[in-house]
Short mmCIF file of C-alpha atoms in Angstrom, two decimals:
data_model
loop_
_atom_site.label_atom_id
_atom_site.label_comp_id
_atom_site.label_asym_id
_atom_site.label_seq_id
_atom_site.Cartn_x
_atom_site.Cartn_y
_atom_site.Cartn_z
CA UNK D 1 104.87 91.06 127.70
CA UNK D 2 106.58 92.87 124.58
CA UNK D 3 104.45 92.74 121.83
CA UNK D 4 105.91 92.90 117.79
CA UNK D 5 103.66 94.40 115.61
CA UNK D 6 102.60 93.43 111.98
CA UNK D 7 100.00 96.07 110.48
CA UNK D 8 99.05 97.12 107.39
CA UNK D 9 95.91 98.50 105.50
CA UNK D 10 94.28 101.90 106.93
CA UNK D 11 90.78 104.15 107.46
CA UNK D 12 87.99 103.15 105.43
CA UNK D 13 84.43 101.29 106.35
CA UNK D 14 84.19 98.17 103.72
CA UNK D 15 86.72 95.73 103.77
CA UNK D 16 86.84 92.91 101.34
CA UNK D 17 89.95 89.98 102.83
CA UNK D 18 89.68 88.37 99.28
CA UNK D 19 91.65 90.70 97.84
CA UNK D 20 92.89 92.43 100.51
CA UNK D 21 91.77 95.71 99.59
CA UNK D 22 89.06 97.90 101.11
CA UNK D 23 86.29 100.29 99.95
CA UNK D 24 86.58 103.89 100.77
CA UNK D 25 82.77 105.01 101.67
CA UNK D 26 83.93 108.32 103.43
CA UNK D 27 82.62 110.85 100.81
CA UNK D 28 78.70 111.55 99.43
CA UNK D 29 77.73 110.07 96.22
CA UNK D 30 77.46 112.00 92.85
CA UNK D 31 81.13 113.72 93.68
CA UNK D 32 82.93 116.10 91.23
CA UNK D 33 85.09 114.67 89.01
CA UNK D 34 86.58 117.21 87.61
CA UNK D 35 90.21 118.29 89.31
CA UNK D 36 89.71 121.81 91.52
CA UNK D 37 91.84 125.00 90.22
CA UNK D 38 95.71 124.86 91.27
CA UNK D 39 95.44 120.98 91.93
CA UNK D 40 99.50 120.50 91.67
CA UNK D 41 99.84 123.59 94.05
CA UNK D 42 97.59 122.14 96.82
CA UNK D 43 99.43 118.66 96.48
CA UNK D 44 102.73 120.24 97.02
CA UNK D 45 101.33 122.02 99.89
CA UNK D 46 99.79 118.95 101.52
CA UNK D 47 103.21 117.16 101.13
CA UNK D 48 104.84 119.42 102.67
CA UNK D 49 103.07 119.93 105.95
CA UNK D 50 103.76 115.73 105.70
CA UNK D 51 107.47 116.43 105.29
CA UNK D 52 107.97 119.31 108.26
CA UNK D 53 106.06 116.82 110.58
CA UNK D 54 109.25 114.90 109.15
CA UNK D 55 107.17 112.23 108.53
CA UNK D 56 107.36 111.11 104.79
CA UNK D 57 109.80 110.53 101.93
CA UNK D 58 108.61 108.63 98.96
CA UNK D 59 106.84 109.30 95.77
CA UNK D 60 103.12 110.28 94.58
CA UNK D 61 101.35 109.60 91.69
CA UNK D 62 98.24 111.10 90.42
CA UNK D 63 96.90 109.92 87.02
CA UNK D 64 93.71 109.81 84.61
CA UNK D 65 93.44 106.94 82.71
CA UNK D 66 96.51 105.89 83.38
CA UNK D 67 98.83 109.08 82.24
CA UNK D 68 100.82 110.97 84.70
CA UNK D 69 99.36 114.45 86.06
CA UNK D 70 101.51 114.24 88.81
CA UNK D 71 104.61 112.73 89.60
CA UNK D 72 107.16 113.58 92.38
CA UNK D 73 109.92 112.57 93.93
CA UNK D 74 110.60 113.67 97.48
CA UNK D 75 113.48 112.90 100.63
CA UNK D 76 115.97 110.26 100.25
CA UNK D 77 116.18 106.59 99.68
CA UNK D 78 118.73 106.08 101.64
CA UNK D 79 120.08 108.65 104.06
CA UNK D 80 123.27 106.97 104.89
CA UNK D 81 124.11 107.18 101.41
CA UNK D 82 122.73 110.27 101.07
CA UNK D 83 120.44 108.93 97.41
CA UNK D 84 117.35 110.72 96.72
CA UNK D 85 114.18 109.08 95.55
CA UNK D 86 113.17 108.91 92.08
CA UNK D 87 110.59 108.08 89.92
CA UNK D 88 112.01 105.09 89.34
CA UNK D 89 113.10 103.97 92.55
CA UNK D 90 111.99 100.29 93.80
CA UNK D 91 109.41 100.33 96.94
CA UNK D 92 108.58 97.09 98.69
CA UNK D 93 104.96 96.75 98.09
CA UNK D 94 104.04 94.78 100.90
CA UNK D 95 100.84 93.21 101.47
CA UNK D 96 99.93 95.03 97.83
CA UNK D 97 101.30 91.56 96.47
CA UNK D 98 98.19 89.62 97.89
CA UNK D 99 96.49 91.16 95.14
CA UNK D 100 99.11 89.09 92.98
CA UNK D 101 98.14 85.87 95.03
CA UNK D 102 94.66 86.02 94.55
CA UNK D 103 95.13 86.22 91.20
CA UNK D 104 97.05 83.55 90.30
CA UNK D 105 94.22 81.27 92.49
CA UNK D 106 91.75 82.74 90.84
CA UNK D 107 93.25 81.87 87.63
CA UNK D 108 93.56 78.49 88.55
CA UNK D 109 90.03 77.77 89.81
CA UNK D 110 88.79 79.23 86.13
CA UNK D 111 91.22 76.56 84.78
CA UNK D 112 88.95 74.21 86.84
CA UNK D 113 92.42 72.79 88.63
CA UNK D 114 91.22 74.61 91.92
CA UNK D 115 87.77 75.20 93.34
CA UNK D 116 86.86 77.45 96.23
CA UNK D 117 85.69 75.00 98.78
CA UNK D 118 88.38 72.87 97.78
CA UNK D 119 90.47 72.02 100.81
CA UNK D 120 93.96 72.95 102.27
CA UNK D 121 94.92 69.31 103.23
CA UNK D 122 93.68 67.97 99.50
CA UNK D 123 97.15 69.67 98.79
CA UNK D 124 99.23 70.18 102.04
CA UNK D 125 99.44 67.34 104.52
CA UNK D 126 100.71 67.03 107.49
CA UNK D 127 98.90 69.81 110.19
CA UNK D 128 98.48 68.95 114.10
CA UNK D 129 95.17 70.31 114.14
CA UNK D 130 92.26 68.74 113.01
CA UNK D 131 90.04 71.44 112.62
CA UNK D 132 93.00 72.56 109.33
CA UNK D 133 91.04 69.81 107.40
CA UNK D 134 87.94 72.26 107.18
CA UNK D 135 89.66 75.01 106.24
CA UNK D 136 89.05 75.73 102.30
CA UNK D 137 90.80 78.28 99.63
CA UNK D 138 88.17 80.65 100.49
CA UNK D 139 88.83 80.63 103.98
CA UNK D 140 92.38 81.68 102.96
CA UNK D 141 91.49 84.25 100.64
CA UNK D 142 89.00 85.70 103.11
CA UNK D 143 91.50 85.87 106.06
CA UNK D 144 88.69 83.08 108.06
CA UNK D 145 90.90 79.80 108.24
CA UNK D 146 91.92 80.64 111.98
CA UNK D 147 95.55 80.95 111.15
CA UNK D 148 97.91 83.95 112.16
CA UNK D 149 100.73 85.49 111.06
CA UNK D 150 104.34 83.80 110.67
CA UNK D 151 105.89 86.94 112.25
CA UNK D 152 106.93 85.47 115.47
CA UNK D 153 109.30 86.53 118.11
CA UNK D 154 113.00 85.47 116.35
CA UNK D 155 111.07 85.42 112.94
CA UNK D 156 113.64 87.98 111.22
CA UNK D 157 116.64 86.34 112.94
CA UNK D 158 116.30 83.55 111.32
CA UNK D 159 118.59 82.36 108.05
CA UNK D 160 116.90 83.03 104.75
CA UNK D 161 116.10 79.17 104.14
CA UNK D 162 113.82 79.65 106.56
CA UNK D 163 111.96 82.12 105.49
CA UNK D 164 110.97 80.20 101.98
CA UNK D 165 107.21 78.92 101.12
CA UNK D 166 108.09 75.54 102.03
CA UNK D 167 110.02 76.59 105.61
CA UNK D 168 107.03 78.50 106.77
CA UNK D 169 104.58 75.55 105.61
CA UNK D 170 106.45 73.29 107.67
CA UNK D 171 106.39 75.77 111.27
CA UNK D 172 102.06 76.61 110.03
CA UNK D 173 101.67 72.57 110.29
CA UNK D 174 102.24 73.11 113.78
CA UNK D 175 100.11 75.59 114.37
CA UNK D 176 96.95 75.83 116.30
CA UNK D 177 94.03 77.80 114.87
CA UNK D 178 92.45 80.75 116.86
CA UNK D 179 89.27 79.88 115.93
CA UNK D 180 86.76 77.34 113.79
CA UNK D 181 87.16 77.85 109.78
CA UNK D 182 84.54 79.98 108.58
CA UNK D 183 83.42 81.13 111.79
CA UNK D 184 85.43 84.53 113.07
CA UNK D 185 87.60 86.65 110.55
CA UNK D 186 91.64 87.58 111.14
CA UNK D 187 94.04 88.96 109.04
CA UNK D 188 96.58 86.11 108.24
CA UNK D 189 99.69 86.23 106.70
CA UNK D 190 100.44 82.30 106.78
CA UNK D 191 97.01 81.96 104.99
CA UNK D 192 98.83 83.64 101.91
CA UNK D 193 101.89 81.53 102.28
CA UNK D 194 99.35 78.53 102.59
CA UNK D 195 97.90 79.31 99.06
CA UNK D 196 101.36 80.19 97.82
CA UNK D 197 102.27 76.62 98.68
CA UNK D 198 99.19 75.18 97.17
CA UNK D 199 99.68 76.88 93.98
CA UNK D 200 103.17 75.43 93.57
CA UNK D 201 101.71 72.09 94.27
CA UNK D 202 98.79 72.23 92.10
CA UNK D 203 101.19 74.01 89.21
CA UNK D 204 104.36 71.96 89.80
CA UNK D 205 105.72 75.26 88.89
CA UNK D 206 107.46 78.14 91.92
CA UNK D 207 105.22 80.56 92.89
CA UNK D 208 107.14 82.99 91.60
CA UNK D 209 107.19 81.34 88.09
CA UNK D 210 103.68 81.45 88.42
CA UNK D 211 103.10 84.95 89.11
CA UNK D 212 105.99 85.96 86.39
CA UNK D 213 104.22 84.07 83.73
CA UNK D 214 100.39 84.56 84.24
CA UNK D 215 100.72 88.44 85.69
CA UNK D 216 104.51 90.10 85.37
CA UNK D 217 105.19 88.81 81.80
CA UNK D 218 101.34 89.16 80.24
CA UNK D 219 101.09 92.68 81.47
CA UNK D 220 104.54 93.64 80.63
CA UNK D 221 105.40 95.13 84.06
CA UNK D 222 108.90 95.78 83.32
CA UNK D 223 109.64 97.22 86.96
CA UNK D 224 108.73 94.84 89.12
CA UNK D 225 110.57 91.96 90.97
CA UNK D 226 109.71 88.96 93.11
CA UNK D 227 112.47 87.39 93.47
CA UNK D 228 116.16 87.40 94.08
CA UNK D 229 116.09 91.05 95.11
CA UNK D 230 119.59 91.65 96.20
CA UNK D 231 121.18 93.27 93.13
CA UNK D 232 118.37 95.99 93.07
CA UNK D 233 120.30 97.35 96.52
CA UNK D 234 121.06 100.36 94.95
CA UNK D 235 117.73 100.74 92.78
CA UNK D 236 115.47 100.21 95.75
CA UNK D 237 114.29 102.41 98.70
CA UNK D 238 115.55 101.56 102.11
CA UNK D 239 112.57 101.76 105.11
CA UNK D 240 112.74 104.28 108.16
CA UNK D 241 110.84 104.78 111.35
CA UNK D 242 110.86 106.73 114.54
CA UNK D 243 111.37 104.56 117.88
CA UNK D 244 108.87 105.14 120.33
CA UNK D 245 110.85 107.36 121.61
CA UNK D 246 111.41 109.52 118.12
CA UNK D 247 115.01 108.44 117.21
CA UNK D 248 114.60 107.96 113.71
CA UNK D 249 116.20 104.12 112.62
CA UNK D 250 116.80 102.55 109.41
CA UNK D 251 114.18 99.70 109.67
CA UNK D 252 116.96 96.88 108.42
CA UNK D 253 115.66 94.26 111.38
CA UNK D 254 112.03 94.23 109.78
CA UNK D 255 112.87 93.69 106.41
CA UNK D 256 111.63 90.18 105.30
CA UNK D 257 112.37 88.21 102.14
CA UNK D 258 109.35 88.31 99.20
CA UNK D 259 106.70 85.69 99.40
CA UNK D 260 103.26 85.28 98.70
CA UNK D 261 101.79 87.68 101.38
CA UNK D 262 104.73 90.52 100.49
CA UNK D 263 107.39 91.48 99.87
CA UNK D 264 107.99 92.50 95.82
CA UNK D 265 109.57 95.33 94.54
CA UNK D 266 107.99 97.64 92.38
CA UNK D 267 107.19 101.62 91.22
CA UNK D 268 104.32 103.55 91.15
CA UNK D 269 104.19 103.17 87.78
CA UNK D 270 104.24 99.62 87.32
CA UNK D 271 101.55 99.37 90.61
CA UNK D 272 99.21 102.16 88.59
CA UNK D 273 99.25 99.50 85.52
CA UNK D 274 98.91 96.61 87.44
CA UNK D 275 95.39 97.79 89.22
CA UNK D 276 94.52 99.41 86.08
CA UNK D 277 94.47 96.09 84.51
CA UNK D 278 92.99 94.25 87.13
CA UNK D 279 90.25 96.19 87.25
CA UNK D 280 89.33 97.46 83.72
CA UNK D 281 90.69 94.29 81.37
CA UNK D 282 90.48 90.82 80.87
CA UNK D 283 94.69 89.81 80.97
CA UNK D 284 94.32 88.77 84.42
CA UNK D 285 90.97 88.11 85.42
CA UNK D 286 88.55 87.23 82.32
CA UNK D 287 84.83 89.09 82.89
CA UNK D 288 83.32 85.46 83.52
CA UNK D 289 85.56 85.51 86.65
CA UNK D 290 85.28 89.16 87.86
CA UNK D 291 80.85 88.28 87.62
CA UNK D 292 81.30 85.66 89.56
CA UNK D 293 83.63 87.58 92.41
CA UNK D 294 82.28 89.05 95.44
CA UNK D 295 84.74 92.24 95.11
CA UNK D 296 84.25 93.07 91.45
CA UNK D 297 80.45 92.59 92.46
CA UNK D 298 80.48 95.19 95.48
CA UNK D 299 82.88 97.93 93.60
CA UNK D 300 80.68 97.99 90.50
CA UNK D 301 78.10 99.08 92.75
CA UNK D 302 79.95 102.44 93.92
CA UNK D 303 78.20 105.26 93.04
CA UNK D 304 80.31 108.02 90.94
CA UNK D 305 83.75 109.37 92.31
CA UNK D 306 84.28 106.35 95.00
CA UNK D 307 87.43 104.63 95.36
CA UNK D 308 89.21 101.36 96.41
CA UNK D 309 92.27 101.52 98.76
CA UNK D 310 94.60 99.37 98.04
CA UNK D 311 97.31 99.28 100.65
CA UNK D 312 100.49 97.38 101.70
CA UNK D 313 103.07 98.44 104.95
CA UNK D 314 105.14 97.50 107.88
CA UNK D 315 107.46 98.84 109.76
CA UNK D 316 109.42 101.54 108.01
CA UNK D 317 107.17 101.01 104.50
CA UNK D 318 103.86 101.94 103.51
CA UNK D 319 102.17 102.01 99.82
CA UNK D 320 98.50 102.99 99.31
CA UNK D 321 96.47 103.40 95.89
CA UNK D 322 92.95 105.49 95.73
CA UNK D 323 91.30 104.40 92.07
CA UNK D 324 88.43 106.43 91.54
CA UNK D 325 87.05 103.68 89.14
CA UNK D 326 84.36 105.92 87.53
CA UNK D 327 87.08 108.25 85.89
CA UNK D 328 89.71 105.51 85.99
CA UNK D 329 91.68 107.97 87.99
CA UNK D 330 94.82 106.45 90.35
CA UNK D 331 96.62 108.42 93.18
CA UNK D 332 99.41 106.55 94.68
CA UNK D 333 101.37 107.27 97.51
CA UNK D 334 104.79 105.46 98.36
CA UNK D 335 106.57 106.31 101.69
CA UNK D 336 109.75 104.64 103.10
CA UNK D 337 108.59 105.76 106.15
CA UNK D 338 106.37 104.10 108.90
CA UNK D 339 102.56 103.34 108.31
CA UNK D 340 100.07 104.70 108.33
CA UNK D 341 101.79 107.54 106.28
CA UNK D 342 100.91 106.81 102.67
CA UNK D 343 97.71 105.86 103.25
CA UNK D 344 96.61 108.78 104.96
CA UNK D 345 98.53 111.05 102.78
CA UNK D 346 97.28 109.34 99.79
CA UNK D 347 93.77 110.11 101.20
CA UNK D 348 94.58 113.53 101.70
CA UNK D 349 94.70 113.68 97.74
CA UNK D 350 91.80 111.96 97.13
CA UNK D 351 89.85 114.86 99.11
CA UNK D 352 91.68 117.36 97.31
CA UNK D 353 90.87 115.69 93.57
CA UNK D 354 86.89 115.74 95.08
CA UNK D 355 87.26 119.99 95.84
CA UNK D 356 87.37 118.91 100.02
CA UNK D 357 89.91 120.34 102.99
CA UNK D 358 92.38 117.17 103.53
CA UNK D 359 92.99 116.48 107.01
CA UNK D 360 95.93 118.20 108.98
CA UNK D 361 98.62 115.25 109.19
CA UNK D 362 99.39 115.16 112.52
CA UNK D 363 102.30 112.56 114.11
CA UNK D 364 101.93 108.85 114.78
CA UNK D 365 100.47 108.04 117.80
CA UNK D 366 103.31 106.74 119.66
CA UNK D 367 104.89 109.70 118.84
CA UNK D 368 102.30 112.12 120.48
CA UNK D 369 101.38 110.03 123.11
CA UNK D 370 105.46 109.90 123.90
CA UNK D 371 105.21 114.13 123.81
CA UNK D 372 102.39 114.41 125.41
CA UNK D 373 104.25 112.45 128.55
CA UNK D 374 107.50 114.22 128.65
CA UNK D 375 105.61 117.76 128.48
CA UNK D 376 101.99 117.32 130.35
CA UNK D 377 102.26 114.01 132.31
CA UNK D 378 100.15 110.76 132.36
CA UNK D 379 97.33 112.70 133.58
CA UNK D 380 97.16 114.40 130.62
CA UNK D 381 97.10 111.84 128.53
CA UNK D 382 94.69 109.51 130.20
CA UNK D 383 91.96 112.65 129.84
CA UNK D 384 93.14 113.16 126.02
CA UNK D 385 94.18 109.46 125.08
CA UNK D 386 91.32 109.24 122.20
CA UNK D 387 92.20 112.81 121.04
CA UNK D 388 96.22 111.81 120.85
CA UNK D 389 95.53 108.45 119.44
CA UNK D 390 93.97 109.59 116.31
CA UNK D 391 96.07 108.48 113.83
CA UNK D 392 97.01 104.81 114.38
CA UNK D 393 95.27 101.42 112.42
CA UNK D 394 91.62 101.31 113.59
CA UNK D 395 92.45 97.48 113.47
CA UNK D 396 94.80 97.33 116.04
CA UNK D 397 94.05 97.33 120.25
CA UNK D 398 95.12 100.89 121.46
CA UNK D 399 96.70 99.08 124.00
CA UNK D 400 99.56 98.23 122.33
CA UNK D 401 100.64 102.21 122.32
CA UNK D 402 101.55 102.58 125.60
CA UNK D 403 102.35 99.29 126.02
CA UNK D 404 105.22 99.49 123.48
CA UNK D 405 106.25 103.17 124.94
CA UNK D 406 106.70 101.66 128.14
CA UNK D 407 108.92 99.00 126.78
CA UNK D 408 110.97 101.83 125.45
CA UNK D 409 111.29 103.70 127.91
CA UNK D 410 112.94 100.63 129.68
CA UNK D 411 115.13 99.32 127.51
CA UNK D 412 115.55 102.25 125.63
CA UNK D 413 116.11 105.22 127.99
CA UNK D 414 116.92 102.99 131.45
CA UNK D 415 113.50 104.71 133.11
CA UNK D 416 111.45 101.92 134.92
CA UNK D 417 109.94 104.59 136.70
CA UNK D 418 108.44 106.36 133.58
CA UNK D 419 107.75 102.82 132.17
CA UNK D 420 105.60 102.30 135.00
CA UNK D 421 103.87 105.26 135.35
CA UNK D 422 102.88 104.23 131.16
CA UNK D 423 101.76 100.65 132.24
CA UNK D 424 99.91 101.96 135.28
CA UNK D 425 97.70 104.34 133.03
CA UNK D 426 97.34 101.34 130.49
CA UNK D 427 95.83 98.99 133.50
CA UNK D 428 93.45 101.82 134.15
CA UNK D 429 92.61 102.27 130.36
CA UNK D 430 92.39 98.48 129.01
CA UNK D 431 91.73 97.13 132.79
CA UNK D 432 90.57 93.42 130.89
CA UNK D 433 93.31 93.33 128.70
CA UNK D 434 95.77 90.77 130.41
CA UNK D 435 98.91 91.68 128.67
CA UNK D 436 98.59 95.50 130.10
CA UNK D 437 98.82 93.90 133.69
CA UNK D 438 101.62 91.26 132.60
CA UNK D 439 103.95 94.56 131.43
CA UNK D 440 103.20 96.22 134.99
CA UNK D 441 104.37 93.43 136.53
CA UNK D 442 107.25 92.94 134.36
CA UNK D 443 108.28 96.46 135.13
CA UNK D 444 108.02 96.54 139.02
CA UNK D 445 110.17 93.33 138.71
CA UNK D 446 112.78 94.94 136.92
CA UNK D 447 112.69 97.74 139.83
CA UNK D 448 113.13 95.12 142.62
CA UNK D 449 109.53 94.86 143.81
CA UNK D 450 108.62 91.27 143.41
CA UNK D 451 105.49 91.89 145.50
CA UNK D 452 103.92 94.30 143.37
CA UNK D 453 105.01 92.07 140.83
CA UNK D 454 103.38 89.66 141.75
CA UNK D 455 100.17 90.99 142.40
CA UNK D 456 100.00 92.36 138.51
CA UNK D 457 101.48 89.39 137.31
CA UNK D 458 98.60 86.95 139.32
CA UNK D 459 96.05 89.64 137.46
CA UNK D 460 97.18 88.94 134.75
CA UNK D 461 96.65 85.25 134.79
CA UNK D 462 92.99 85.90 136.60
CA UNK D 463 91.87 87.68 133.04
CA UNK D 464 94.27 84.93 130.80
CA UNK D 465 94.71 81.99 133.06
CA UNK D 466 97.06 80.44 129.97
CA UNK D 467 99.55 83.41 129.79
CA UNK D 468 102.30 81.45 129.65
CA UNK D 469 105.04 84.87 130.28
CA UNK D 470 103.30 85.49 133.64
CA UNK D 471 102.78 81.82 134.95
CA UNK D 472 106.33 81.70 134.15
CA UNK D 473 106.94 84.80 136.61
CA UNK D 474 104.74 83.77 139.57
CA UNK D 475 106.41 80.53 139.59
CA UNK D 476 109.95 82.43 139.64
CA UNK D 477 108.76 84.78 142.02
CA UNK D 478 107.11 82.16 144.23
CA UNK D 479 110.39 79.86 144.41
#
């Protein structure tokens, strides 16, 4: 079964869903503050080993207290039209804009029109599944109300007016949760379109209105948009990302319309003032409300030279922001590139800011794994799979790696045999993951061999009995 991927965030240990941000605890306590000797020079050097990997375009950002120490450009915006990047050019933030969401409900709860335990169907009726009535604005902060992501197969084919608040509402109604409220934890996009929706009904107001009058306008952020994005075309970065099989393609089939879980457009700039508002003022979140808040609480602990990651990305975007909140220093890293590229990059920096060696970059995973194939074998890789695998999302199943090289490699390059060979190894890697066995099958039917088919396909269904792709096959193959 082909799998579409949705990812975004990168490698630290605390996570807090809330705000959809995470705590970088890498590094010791009591770290230097002060920047090391020929700080621009090592930058420049780190971004380049980053751009002869050919792996990033975009822009970086390294302030203290909130003016500019460094500020490039690099690559193009658009390489059909030849445009280079520029300061000023427009990156879709992605998932950066939950940070904007939150907001807004946290406003509204210290308004006293919202309360966290108050529940989803108080608001929204109208859901199939009963266990939705339990589910509470903190379970959709907190990424625990047991729904998933909108992104679903024919997602981005779909006509705009489906893609509003209210569309998606309607198709999440539907929906059956993973799990009980409150009980497991998964990142959800529909949860943010869920409190997007609520905050237009408890409001009576868009939810863009809402966040252009209580963030965008109050903070005079002059460069970012929400909404009717179209006329920025030639303002804005367009996204770019290798195939599995490394032919570099303009990402145009992934790029969504903005809502409440991603989506605006904004610069570094404009993201640098945003945090640096959120965190050290009262504009957006009064001190009553940051005491009260489970984030504000853990971050205040950090001992001195630690730093948040705040991070958005899909495919063919990525935007990450280190604030070392002790010396109210930002580094932010845009890429119109694939993930995780700005977030390790932007990493990199914060290592060099605290006197440490950055990490080599080294290629996507895919990317490796697909080299590692075409020059060593699948023997190879199934001794050094850990090794080659290195840099991908610690919160995604490794599985999906040579799962989705397989899939290229058949519908890509015409090569069931090397497809199989890639599922094979992935059966003998993740042997209780069902989908690895569905994909096998899938493949040997392409080749003609319903048997073998079968016999991966009937696997399959042994680990998942409710695999609905390979009950559909045995039942094809059977008749």
């Amino acid at each position: 079964m082909k799998k579409i991927l949705f990812i975004i965030l990168s490698t630290v240990i605390l996570f807090n869903c809330k705000n959809n941000e995470k705590v970088n605890e890498t590094a010791q306590a009591d770290l230097s503050t002060a920047l090391p000797e020929a700080f621009e020079a090592k930058v420049d050097a780190l971004v380049k080993q980053y751009q002869d990997l050919e792996i990033f375009s975009g822009i970086v950002l390294v302030a203290e207290k909130g003016k500019p120490i460094y500020h490039k450009a690099f690559g193009l915006a658009d390489r059909e039209q030849n445009r280079p990047n520029k300061l000023t050019t427009l990156f879709d933030i992605g998932s950066m804009n939950k940070t904007f969401t939150g907001i807004v409900i946290k406003q509204l709860i210290a308004e006293g029109k919202l309360n966290y335990d108050s529940k989803l169907t108080s608001f929204i009726k109208g859901f199939e599944d009963p266990n939705v009535d339990k589910v509470d604005i903190d379970h959709l902060l907190n990424h625990e109300s047991g729904f998933g992501d909108y992104h679903r197969n024919g997602y981005f084919d779909l006509p705009k007016s489906e893609k509003t608040i209210a569309a998606i509402t309607e198709r999440a109604k539907q929906d059956e949760l993973f799990f009980e409220p409150g009980e497991e934890n998964e990142y959800s996009n529909t949860g943010y379109i869920l409190l997007g929706a609520v905050i237009e009904k408890v409001t009576g107001k868009s939810y863009f209105e809402n966040v252009k009058e209580r963030i965008i306008e109050p903070i005079n952020l002059q460069n970012t948009y929400v909404e009717n994005l179209e006329k920025f075309d030639n303002q804005r970065a367009s996204g770019y990302l290798y195939s599995p099989l490394g032919v570099l393609e303009k990402n145009e089939n992934f790029q969504d319309v903005p809502n409440p879980d991603g989506g605006f457009l904004s610069t570094t700039e404009d993201v640098m003032k945003f945090y640096r508002s959120y965190y050290y003022d009262d504009i957006l979140l009064t001190e009553a409300i940051k005491s009260e808040d489970s984030y504000f609480q853990q971050i205040r602990e950090l001992p001195k030279g630690k730093a948040p990651l705040s991070a958005g990305g899909f495919e063919g975007f990525n935007t990450a922001m280190y604030h070392v909140l002790s010396d109210d220093r930002s580094i932010i890293v845009f890429a119109n590139m694939d993930e995780p590229v700005a977030e390790n990059l932007a990493l990199g920096i914060l290592m060099i800011t605290r006197g440490q060696e950055p990490d080599e970059p080294k290629l996507p995973a895919i990317q490796n794994v697909n080299k590692a194939f075409k020059e060593k074998g699948v023997e190879y890789i199934e001794k050094s799979f850990e090794e080659l695998t290195t840099n991908f999302h610690p919160e995604e199943p490794k599985d999906i790696i040579l799962n989705d090289l397989g899939y290229a490699y058949i519908f890509g390059a015409n090569d069931i045999d090397s497809a199989i060979k890639l599922f094979e190894l992935n059966t003998k890697l993740f042997p209780s993951i069902a989908n690895t066995w569905d994909s096998l099958g899938e493949a040997y039917y392409k080749k003609g061999d319903k048997k073998k088919a079968l016999e991966n396909y009937k696997k399959a269904l042994e680990i998942r009995p409710d695999l609905a792709s390979a009950k559909k096959m045995v039942y094809k193959i059977k008749i």
